[in-house]
Each structure stands twice: as C-alpha cells, then as structure tokens.
XYZ file of C-alpha atoms in Angstrom:
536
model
C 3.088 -17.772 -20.744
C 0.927 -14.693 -19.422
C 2.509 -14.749 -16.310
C 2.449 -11.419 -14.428
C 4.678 -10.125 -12.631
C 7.437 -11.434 -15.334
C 9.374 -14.275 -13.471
C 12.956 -14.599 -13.647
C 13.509 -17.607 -15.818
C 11.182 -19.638 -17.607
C 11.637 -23.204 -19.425
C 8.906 -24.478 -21.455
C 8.201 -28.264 -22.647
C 7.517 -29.157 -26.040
C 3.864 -29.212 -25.335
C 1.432 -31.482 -23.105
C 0.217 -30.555 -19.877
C -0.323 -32.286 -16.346
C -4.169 -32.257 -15.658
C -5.485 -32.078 -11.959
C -8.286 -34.000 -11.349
C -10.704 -35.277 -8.179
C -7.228 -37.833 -7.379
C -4.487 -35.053 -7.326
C -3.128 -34.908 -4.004
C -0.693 -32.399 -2.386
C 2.069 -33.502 -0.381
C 3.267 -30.802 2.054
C 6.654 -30.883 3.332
C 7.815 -29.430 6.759
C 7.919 -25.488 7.020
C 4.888 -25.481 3.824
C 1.995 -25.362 6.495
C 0.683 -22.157 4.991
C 1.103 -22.654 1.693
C -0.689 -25.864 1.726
C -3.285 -24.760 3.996
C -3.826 -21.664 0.863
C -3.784 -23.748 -1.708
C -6.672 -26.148 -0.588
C -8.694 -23.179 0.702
C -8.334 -20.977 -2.242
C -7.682 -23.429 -5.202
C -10.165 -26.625 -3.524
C -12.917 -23.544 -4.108
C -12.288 -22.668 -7.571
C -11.775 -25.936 -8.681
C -14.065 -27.872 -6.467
C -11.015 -30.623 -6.373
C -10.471 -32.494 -2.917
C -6.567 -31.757 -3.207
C -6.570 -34.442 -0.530
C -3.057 -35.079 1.203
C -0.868 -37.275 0.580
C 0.568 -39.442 -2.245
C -2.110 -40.714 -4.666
C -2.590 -41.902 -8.235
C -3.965 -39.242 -10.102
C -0.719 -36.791 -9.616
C 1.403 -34.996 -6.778
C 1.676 -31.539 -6.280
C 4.653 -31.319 -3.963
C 5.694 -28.248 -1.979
C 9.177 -28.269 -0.332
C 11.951 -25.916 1.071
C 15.009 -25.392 -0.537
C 17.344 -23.504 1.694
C 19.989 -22.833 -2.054
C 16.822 -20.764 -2.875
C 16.592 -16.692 -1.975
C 14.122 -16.673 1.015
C 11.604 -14.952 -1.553
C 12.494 -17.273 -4.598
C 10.635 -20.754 -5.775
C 11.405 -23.028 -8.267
C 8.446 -24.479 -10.185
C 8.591 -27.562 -12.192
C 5.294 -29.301 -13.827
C 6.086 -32.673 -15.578
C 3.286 -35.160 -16.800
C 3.324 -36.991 -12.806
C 2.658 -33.584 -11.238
C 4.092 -30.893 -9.736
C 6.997 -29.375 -7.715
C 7.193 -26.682 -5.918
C 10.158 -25.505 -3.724
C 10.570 -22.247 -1.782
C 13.823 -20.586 -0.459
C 11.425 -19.463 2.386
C 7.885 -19.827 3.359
C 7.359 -16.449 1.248
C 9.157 -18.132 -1.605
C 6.878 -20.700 -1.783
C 3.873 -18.818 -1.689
C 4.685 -16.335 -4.353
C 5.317 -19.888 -6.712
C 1.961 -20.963 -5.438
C 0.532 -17.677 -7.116
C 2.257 -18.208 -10.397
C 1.194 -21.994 -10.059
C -2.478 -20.435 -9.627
C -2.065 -18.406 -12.736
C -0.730 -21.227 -14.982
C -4.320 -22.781 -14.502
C -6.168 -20.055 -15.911
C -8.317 -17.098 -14.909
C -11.040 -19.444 -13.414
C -8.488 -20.636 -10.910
C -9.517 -16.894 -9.097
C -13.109 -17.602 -8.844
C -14.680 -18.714 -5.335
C -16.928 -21.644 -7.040
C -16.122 -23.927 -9.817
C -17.530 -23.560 -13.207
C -18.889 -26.388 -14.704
C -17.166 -28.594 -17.536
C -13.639 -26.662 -16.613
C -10.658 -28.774 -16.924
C -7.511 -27.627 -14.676
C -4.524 -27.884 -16.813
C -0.887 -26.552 -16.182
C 1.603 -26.110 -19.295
C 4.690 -28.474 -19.294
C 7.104 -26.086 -17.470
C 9.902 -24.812 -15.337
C 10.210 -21.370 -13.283
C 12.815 -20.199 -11.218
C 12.359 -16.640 -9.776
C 12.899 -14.479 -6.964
C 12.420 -10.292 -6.365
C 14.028 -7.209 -7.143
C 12.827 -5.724 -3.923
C 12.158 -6.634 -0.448
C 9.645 -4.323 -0.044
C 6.939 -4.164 -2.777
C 4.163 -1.796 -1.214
C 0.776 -0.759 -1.901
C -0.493 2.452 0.805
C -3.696 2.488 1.546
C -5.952 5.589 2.663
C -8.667 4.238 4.832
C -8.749 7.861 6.706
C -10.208 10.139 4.026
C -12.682 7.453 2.677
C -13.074 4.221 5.309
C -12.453 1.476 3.858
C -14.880 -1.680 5.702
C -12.259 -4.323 7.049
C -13.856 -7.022 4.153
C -12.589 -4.352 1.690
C -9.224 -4.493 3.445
C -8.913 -8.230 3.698
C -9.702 -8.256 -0.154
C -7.369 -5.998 -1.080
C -5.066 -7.968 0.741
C -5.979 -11.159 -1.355
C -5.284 -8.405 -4.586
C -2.067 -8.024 -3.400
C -0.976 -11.552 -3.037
C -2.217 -12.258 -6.509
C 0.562 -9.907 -7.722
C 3.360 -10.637 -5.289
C 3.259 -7.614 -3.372
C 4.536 -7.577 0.174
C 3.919 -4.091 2.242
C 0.607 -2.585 2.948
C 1.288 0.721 4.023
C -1.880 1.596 6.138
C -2.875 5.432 6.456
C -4.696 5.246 9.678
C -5.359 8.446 10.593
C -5.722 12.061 9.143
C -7.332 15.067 8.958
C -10.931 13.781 8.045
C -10.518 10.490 10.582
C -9.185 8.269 12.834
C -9.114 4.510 12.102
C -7.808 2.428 14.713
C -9.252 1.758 18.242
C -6.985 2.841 20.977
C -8.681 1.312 24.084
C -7.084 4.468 26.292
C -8.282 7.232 24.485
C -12.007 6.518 23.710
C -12.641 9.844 21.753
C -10.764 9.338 19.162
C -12.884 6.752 17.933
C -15.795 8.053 19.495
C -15.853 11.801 18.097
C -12.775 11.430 15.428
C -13.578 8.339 12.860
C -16.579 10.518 12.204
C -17.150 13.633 9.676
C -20.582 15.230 9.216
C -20.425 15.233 5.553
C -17.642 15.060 2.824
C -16.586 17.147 -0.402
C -17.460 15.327 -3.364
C -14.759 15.780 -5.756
C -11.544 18.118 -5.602
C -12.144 20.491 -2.934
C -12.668 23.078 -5.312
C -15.661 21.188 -5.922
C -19.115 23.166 -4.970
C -20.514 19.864 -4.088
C -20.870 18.241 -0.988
C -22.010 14.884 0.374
C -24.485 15.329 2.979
C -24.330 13.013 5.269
C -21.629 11.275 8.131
C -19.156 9.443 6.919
C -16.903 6.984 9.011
C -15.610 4.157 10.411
C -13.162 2.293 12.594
C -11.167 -0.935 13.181
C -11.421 -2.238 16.333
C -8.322 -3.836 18.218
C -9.353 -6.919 17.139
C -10.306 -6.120 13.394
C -7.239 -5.035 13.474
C -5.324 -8.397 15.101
C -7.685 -10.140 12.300
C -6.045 -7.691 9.009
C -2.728 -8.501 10.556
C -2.792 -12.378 10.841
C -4.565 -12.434 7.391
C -1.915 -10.442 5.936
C 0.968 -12.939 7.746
C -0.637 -15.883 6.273
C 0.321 -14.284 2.518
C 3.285 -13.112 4.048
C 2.380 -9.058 3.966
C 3.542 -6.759 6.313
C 1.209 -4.495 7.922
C 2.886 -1.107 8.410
C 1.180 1.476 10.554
C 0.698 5.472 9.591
C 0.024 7.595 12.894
C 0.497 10.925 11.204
C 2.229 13.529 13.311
C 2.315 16.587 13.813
C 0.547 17.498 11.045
C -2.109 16.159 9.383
C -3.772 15.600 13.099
C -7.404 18.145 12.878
C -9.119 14.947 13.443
C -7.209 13.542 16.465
C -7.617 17.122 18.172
C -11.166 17.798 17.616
C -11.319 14.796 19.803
C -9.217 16.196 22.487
C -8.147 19.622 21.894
C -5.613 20.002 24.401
C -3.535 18.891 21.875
C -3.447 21.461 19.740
C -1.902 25.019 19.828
C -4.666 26.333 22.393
C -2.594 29.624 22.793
C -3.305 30.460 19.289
C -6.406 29.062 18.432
C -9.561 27.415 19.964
C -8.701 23.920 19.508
C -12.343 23.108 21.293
C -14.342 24.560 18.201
C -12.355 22.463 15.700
C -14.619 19.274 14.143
C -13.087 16.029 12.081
C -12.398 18.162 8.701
C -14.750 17.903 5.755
C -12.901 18.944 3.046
C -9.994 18.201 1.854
C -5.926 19.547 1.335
C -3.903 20.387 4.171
C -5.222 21.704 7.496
C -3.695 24.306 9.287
C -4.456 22.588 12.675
C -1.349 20.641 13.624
C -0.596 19.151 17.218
C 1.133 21.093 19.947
C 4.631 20.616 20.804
C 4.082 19.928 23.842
C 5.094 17.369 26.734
C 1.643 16.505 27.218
C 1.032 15.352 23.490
C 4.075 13.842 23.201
C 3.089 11.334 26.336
C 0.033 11.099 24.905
C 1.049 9.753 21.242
C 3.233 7.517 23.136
C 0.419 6.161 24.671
C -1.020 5.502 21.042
C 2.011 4.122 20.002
C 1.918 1.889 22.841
C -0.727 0.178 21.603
C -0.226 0.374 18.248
C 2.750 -1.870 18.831
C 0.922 -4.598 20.585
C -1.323 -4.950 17.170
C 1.265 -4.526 14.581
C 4.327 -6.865 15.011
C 5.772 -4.955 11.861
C 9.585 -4.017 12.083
C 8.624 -0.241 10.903
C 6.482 1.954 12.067
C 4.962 4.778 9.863
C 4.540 8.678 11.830
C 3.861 10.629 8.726
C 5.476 13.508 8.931
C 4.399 15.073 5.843
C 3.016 18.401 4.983
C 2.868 20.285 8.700
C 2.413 24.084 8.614
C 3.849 25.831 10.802
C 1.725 29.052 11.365
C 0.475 28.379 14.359
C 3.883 27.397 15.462
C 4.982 30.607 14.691
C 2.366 32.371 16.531
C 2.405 30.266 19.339
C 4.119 31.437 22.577
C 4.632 27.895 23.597
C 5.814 26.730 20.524
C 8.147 29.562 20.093
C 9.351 29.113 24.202
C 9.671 25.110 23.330
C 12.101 26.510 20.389
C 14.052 28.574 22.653
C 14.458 26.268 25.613
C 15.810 23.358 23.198
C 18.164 25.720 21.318
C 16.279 24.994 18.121
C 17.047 27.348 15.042
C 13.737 27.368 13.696
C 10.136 25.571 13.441
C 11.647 23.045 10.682
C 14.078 21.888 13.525
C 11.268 22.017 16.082
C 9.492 19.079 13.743
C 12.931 17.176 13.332
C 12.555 17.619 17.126
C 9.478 15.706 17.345
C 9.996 13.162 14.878
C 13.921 12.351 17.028
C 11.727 11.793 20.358
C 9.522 8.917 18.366
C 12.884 7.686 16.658
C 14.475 7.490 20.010
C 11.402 5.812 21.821
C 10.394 3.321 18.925
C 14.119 2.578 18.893
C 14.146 1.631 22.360
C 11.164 -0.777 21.423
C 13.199 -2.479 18.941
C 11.302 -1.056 16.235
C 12.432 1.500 13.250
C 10.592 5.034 12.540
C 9.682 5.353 8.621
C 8.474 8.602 7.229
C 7.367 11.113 4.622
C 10.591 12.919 2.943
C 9.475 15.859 5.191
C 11.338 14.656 7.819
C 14.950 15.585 6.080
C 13.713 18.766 7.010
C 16.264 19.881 10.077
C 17.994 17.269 10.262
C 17.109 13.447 9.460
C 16.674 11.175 12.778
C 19.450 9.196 13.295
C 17.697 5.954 12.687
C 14.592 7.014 10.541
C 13.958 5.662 7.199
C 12.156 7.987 4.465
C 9.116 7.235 2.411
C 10.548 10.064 -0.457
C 6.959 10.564 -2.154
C 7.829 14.505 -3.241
C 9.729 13.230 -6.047
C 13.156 11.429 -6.458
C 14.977 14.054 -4.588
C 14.267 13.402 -0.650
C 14.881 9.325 -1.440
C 18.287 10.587 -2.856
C 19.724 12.593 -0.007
C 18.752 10.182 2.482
C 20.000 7.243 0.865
C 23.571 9.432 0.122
C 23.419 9.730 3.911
C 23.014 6.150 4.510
C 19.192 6.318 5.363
C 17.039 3.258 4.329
C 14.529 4.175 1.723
C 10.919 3.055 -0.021
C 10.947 4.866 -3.563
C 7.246 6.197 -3.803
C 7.466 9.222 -5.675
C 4.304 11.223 -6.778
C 4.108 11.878 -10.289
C 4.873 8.546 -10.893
C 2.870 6.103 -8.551
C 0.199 8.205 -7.197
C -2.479 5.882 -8.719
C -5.237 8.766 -7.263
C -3.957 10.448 -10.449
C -6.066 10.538 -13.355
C -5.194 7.716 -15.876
C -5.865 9.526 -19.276
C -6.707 12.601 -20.497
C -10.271 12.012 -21.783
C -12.997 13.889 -20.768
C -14.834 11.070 -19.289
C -12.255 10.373 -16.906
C -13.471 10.382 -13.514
C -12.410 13.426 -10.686
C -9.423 13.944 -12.891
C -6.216 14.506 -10.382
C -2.768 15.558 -11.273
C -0.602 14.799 -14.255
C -1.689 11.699 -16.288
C -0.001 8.260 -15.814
C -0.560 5.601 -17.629
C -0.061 2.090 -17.882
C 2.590 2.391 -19.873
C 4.140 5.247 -17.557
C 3.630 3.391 -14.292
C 5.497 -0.088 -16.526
C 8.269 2.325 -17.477
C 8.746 4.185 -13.723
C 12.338 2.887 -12.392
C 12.980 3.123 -8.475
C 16.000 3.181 -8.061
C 17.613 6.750 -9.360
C 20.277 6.140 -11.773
C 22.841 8.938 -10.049
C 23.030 6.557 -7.182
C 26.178 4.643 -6.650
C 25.962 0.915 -6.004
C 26.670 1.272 -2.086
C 23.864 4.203 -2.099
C 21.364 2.443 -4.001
C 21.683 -0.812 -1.239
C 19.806 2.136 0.573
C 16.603 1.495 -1.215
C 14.403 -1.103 0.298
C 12.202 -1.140 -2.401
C 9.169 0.693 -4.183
C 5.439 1.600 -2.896
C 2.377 2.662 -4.916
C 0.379 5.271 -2.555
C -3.795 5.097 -3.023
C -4.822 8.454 -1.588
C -9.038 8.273 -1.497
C -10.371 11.568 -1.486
C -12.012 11.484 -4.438
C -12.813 7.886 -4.158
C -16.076 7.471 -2.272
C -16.038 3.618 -2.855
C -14.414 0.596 -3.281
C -15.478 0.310 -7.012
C -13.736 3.754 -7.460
C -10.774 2.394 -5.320
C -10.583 -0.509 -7.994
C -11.088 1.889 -11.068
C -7.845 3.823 -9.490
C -5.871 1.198 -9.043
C -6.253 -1.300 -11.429
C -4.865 -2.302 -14.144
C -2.081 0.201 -12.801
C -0.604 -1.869 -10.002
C 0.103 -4.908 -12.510
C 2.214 -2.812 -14.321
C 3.470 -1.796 -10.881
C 3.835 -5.218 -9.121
C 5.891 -6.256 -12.359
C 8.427 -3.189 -11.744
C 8.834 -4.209 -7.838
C 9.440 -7.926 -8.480
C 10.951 -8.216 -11.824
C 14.715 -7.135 -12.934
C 13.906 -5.259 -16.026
C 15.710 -3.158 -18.241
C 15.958 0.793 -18.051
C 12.682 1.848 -19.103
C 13.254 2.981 -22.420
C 14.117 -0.638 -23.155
C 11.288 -2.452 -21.529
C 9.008 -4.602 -23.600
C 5.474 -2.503 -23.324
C 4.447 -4.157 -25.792
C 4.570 -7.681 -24.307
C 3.148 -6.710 -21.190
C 0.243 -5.488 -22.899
C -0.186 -9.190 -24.499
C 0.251 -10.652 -21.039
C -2.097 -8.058 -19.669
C -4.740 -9.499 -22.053
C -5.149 -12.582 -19.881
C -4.449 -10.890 -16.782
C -7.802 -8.640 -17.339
C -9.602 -12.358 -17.149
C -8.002 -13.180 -13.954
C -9.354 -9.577 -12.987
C -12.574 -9.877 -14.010
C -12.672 -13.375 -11.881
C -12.125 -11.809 -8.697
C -14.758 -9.106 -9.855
C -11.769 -5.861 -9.835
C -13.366 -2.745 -11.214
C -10.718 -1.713 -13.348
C -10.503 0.645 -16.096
C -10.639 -0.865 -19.075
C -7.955 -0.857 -22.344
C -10.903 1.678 -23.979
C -11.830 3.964 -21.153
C -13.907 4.151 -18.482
C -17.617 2.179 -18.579
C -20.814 4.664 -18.316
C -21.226 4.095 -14.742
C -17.684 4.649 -13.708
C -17.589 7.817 -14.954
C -18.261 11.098 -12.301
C -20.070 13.885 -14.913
C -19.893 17.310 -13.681
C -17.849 15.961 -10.853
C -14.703 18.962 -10.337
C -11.601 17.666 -10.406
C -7.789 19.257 -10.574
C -5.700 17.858 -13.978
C -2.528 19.204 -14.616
C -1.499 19.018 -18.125
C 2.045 18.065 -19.871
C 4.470 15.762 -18.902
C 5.449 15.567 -14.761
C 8.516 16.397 -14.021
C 10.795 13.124 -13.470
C 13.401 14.244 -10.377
C-alpha cells in the first residue's frame, strides 16, 4: 500500500476489495460527529456517493471510539461487508479517515467525481498512532500575505498528511496580519509595504507596487474553527522585540525614540533583519499586552508564539532609556534586558493559563521559567533547554527550512541556503541522539518553518513545500529507524502515487526531474550556500 505517512502496522487480505457504491451508508457512533460530518462533505464530493446514514444494503462504513486506542491512534479494518473505523480520540479517528481516503485512490482528493470511477478499498487492516504530538508546519503570511482561502487550503494540505500545528507568523518586519480592534494602525498603516524586493535582498530588483493584507477578527475565528474541525492547532507568532519595524512605523512611540526617529520609519521593503526593534519600555509593554489580549480571545491554543528571534541590540545600547531600564532592574547586559521582556509575557500569559513558546533566542540570559523553545538555529538551543527541563518543538534550519533551495541546478528558483532534499528532509531525525530518555520526553515534537520572502505566490509557496513536507509528515508521525537505516527507497515508490493525490488537489510541487519552465525565476538573485550543512 502507498500509504503516506507510513502507518504503524499494516495487515493485508489475500486480495478482493469492498466497493462503495450509491447504497454505502455510514454509521456514526457517539463522539464521531466530525469525522462523519468530513467524510460526507469531502468524500460525497469526490465520489458523488450519497454516503447516506445509517445501516443499508450496499455496505457500512462504521466509525467508533475506542478508548484502548492512543487518543491520536485508529484502527482500520475493510472486510467484503464494509468498513470499520475506530479512533482512540476524535483526532484518532480522523487521521484513519485520511488513510481510509487514500486507500481509494488519488481521485478520492478531487472536488467533483470523474466519470466511470469505481471506489474500491484493498482487503485490509491498520493500526497506527504518532511519534509526536506536535507535527507542525509555520507559516509566513507577514513577508508575503497569504489570502485566508490560501490559508484554509493549506490547512486541508495538512490534514491530508496528518499534521497537527500550524505555526502562524503573524507579524514582522514587512507586515502585520491580524486585526486588533484597539489599535487600528496597525492594520491600517502596517499590513501594507509600498513595494517588495524581488528575490534575495541582494537582488537589484524590486517589485513596484503595495503589497499587503490582513485577517480580520473574524477571518481569523473562521481559520481557527476550520483548523479544529481537522483537529489543528492554531498557534499565534506576535514577534517581539525584534523583528517589530512594521508594528512601529504604525505607532512609533514604540520604538527607541531617544536614538532614532521612530516617526520616519515605513513597513520595511526589503528583507533580513531590521535594526528597528521595540522600546523597553512600560508603555510598549502595556501596549503588547493589549495585543495579546486579544489575540487570546481568537486563538484558544494552549501556546502562544512571541518570537523572540534575531533582536539587535544597537539601539539598545545607545539608548539612554534602554541603558537606565538596565540599570534600574539590575540587569547585566542587553541579552538579559530581552530575557527581561520575554519573563514579563511568560509571567502574564501564565497568569492566563496559557504557555509562552519561542525562538531559541530566548536562552539568551536566562530561559523564562515556563517558556518553551522553538530551537530553529540548529540542534543546539533545543538541547540545552530540554537538559533544563524546557518543553521543545525540534525545527532546526538546515534541515527543515523548506525556503531552502531543493537542488543544486541552475534552474532552481531564488536559490536559498544549503540544499535539502527529499531524501535529506526523509532522513532528518528530531530528536538529538545525546539526549537521555528523561531529556528527550522534553521534545514535543518537530515543525517544518515556510519563510516567504522569496515566494511572491502561492504556486511558489507549493513549489517550496511540496513534495518536501511528505517526506516530512512521514518523519513526525511515523517511528522510523535512525536515518541511515530508513528505507528511501520505498518512500520514493510510495511517493509515486502520492504525486497523483498531489496533482488532484492541484499542489504545485516540484517535480522528481526539476522544476517546469514556468516555475523557474531566470535572472532572479538568490543566496546558495554550497557543501553539506552542518548537522548540530
């Protein structure tokens, strides 16, 4: 069977099949509301079968709870009468209801039957549950906006491969995403840039024209109840203190006025790391509460994303406020004047009953007592937090950065970084093998970060990301060997079919042979690095 990601355990029948037809009913058991509710909505429209309720006489498919089950896990079993599914959870059964999609056949992801298609499913048994509890794709909607039907899709992507996180990067330098009803301006003047670099920003090229976008509250409430419903957790990025230009050309009293006039500063149009970072200041830390505030009323999510990452601290240094704020806390240094900020939001979202999650950068004097780390700079920062009993996601860089270039052919397009493969991102292990068991509990699971400067649409979004986060989704869910040992090889066959169920929901992957003639970005500047990235 093609199946992907790789389940657990798999029994196959000596052949024969059970055939769904116009009398198949399903017969939904208590707690399989959603699942049922999915399966007519998504498999009635490919099919173009009633999948009426109910017991009937052309075959059952049965969906249940079974409480022996891991809340994630399923058990599928197709005899010649029908099917059954059970779920440990309402998750559980949901992920089986994927794999029970797949078993019928790349059509099965089409929105309209094709004609003369028969839906057959193999003579078969799965059992299977995850690895990980947290399977994550990020998402930068800031440096490229991302329309909320290309959200809601890439939802649906997700789901196909039994991912559960997505990890939304609402704001940035070059935009702010997300409507906050009590600051106006930052939707107003921040979700908008005059024009954008096209390509690395070493790139002489330029795209002249605004570029933007927002969510509103209820776009927002929308994403969030469509993730539920395929059991996805929407986790929130604010990104403080750096990584903010955006958020203070809309109000500049939140930047480091004493240093630098904050009120000439525009949404950035280029791209790296801006030297504008917010103030440390009483008044911005009331008024990123006030974001938060909000932010929690949309996103029910136990973990709450505040960035972190990459904050100079020039102006910090410079700053006679900054360097008074340092004083009057009894602060060592700027790195401890971050850890500073990033305690108060641990503190205040603790207080909320929610957790603080961010970038590695915030080991940087001193971890917050209750913060989990996204360690994205390499193995290292997921390490010393887990050895000091933080919770981590394993998302490091030169392994699942999927902006990074995919080969090292000249037609690749905006080549970034080191090259990964498919066969790299199969072969990329989360958990770091100098962990002891206790340690390694520590790691909630693995993320694959989509950063989209160089990725003006969704077709490019799709090019970057696919067939990649298969290969990805199977690492997250499956228990695999060590890499070395892992059957490439096989995937590759499975991948064969999965390309089909691709090309059925209309992904604009790279293909096995390279990239098609209008995928490709000629004379476009991009930033490869060559050898092998460093794996630590």
């Amino acid at each position: 069977m093609d199946l992907i990601p790789r389940p657990g355990r798999t029994t196959t029948g000596e052949g024969g099949f059970f055939e769904l037809g116009p009398d198949t009913t399903v017969l939904a058991g208590e707690g399989t509301e959603a699942t049922d509710r999915w399966l007519r909505a998504t498999l009635g429209a490919a099919t173009g079968l009633p999948l009426a309720p109910g017991a009937g006489d052309g075959g059952v498919v049965r969906l249940s709870l079974d409480r022996e089950l891991a809340a994630e896990g399923y058990r599928l079993a197709v005899a010649p009468a029908g099917v059954r599914l059970a779920g440990g959870g309402p998750a559980g059964l949901f992920w089986g209801a994927q794999t029970l999609r797949q078993l019928l056949g790349p059509d099965a992801f089409r929105r309209a039957p094709l004609p003369g298609r028969r839906w057959r499913l193999p003579l078969t048994e799965v059992e299977d549950a995850p690895r990980f509890r947290w399977r994550g794709l990020m998402l930068d909607v800031a440096r490229h906006f991302m329309p909320k039907d290309g959200v809601l899709r890439y939802l649906d992507l997700m789901a196909a491969h039994k991912l559960n996180v997505l990890h939304f990067h609402l704001t940035d330098d070059q935009g702010w995403r997300v409507e906050i009803e009590r600051y106006p301006k930052l939707t107003e003047t921040a979700s908008w840039r005059s024009r954008t670099k096209f390509g690395h920003r070493a790139s002489p090229l330029w795209e002249e024209k605004p570029h933007g976008g927002y969510y509103t509250q209820d776009d927002i409430r929308e994403i969030v109840a469509y993730a539920a419903e395929r059991h996805i957790t929407v986790v929130p990025e604010i990104d403080v203190p750096g990584h903010s230009q955006a958020a203070i050309a809309a109000y500049p009293e939140l930047g480091n006025t004493d240093v630098v006039d904050t009120a000439g500063l525009t949404v950035w149009d280029t791209w790296g790391v801006s030297p504008n970072v917010l103030a440390p200041t009483d008044h911005t830390l009331r008024f990123y509460e006030g974001v938060f505030e909000e932010l929690l009323a949309l996103f029910p999510s136990e973990f709450i994303h505040v960035g972190g990452d990459e904050c100079p601290k020039d102006q910090w240094r410079k700053s006679p406020a900054a360097q008074a704020r340092i004083k009057e806390l009894g602060l060592t240094d700027e790195d401890e004047l971050q850890s500073w900020f990033i305690k108060h939001f641990d503190r205040w979202l603790t207080a909320r009953g929610r957790r603080l999650i961010g970038w590695d950068e915030i080991l940087e004097g001193g971890l917050a007592a209750g913060a989990a780390v996204s360690s994205w700079r390499g193995y290292a920062g997921g390490v010393a937090a887990a050895r000091a009993g933080h919770d981590v996601v394993m998302c490091p860089e030169q392994q699942v950065y999927l902006d990074h270039r995919q080969d090292t052919g000249e037609d690749e397009p905006v080549p970034i970084g080191y090259v990964r493969t498919l066969e790299d991102v199969y072969r990329f292990e989360p958990v770091p093998p100098e962990l002891t068991e206790e340690e390694a509990g520590h790691v909630l699971g693995t993320q694959a970060n989509v950063w989209t400067e160089v990725m003006e649409s969704p077709a490019r979004v799709d090019y970057q990301v696919f067939p990649r986060l298969a290969a990805f989704a199977e690492v997250a869910w499956s228990d695999l060997p060590a890499p070395a040992e892992r059957d490439y090889a096989g995937f590759e066959r499975r991948m064969a079919a999965h390309y089909r169920r691709l090309d059925a929901l209309g992904v604009a992957y790279r293909p096995p042979g390279g990239p098609l003639p209008w995928q490709k970005r000629p004379g476009v500047l991009g930033r490869p690095i060559d050898g092998r990235p460093p794996n630590k």
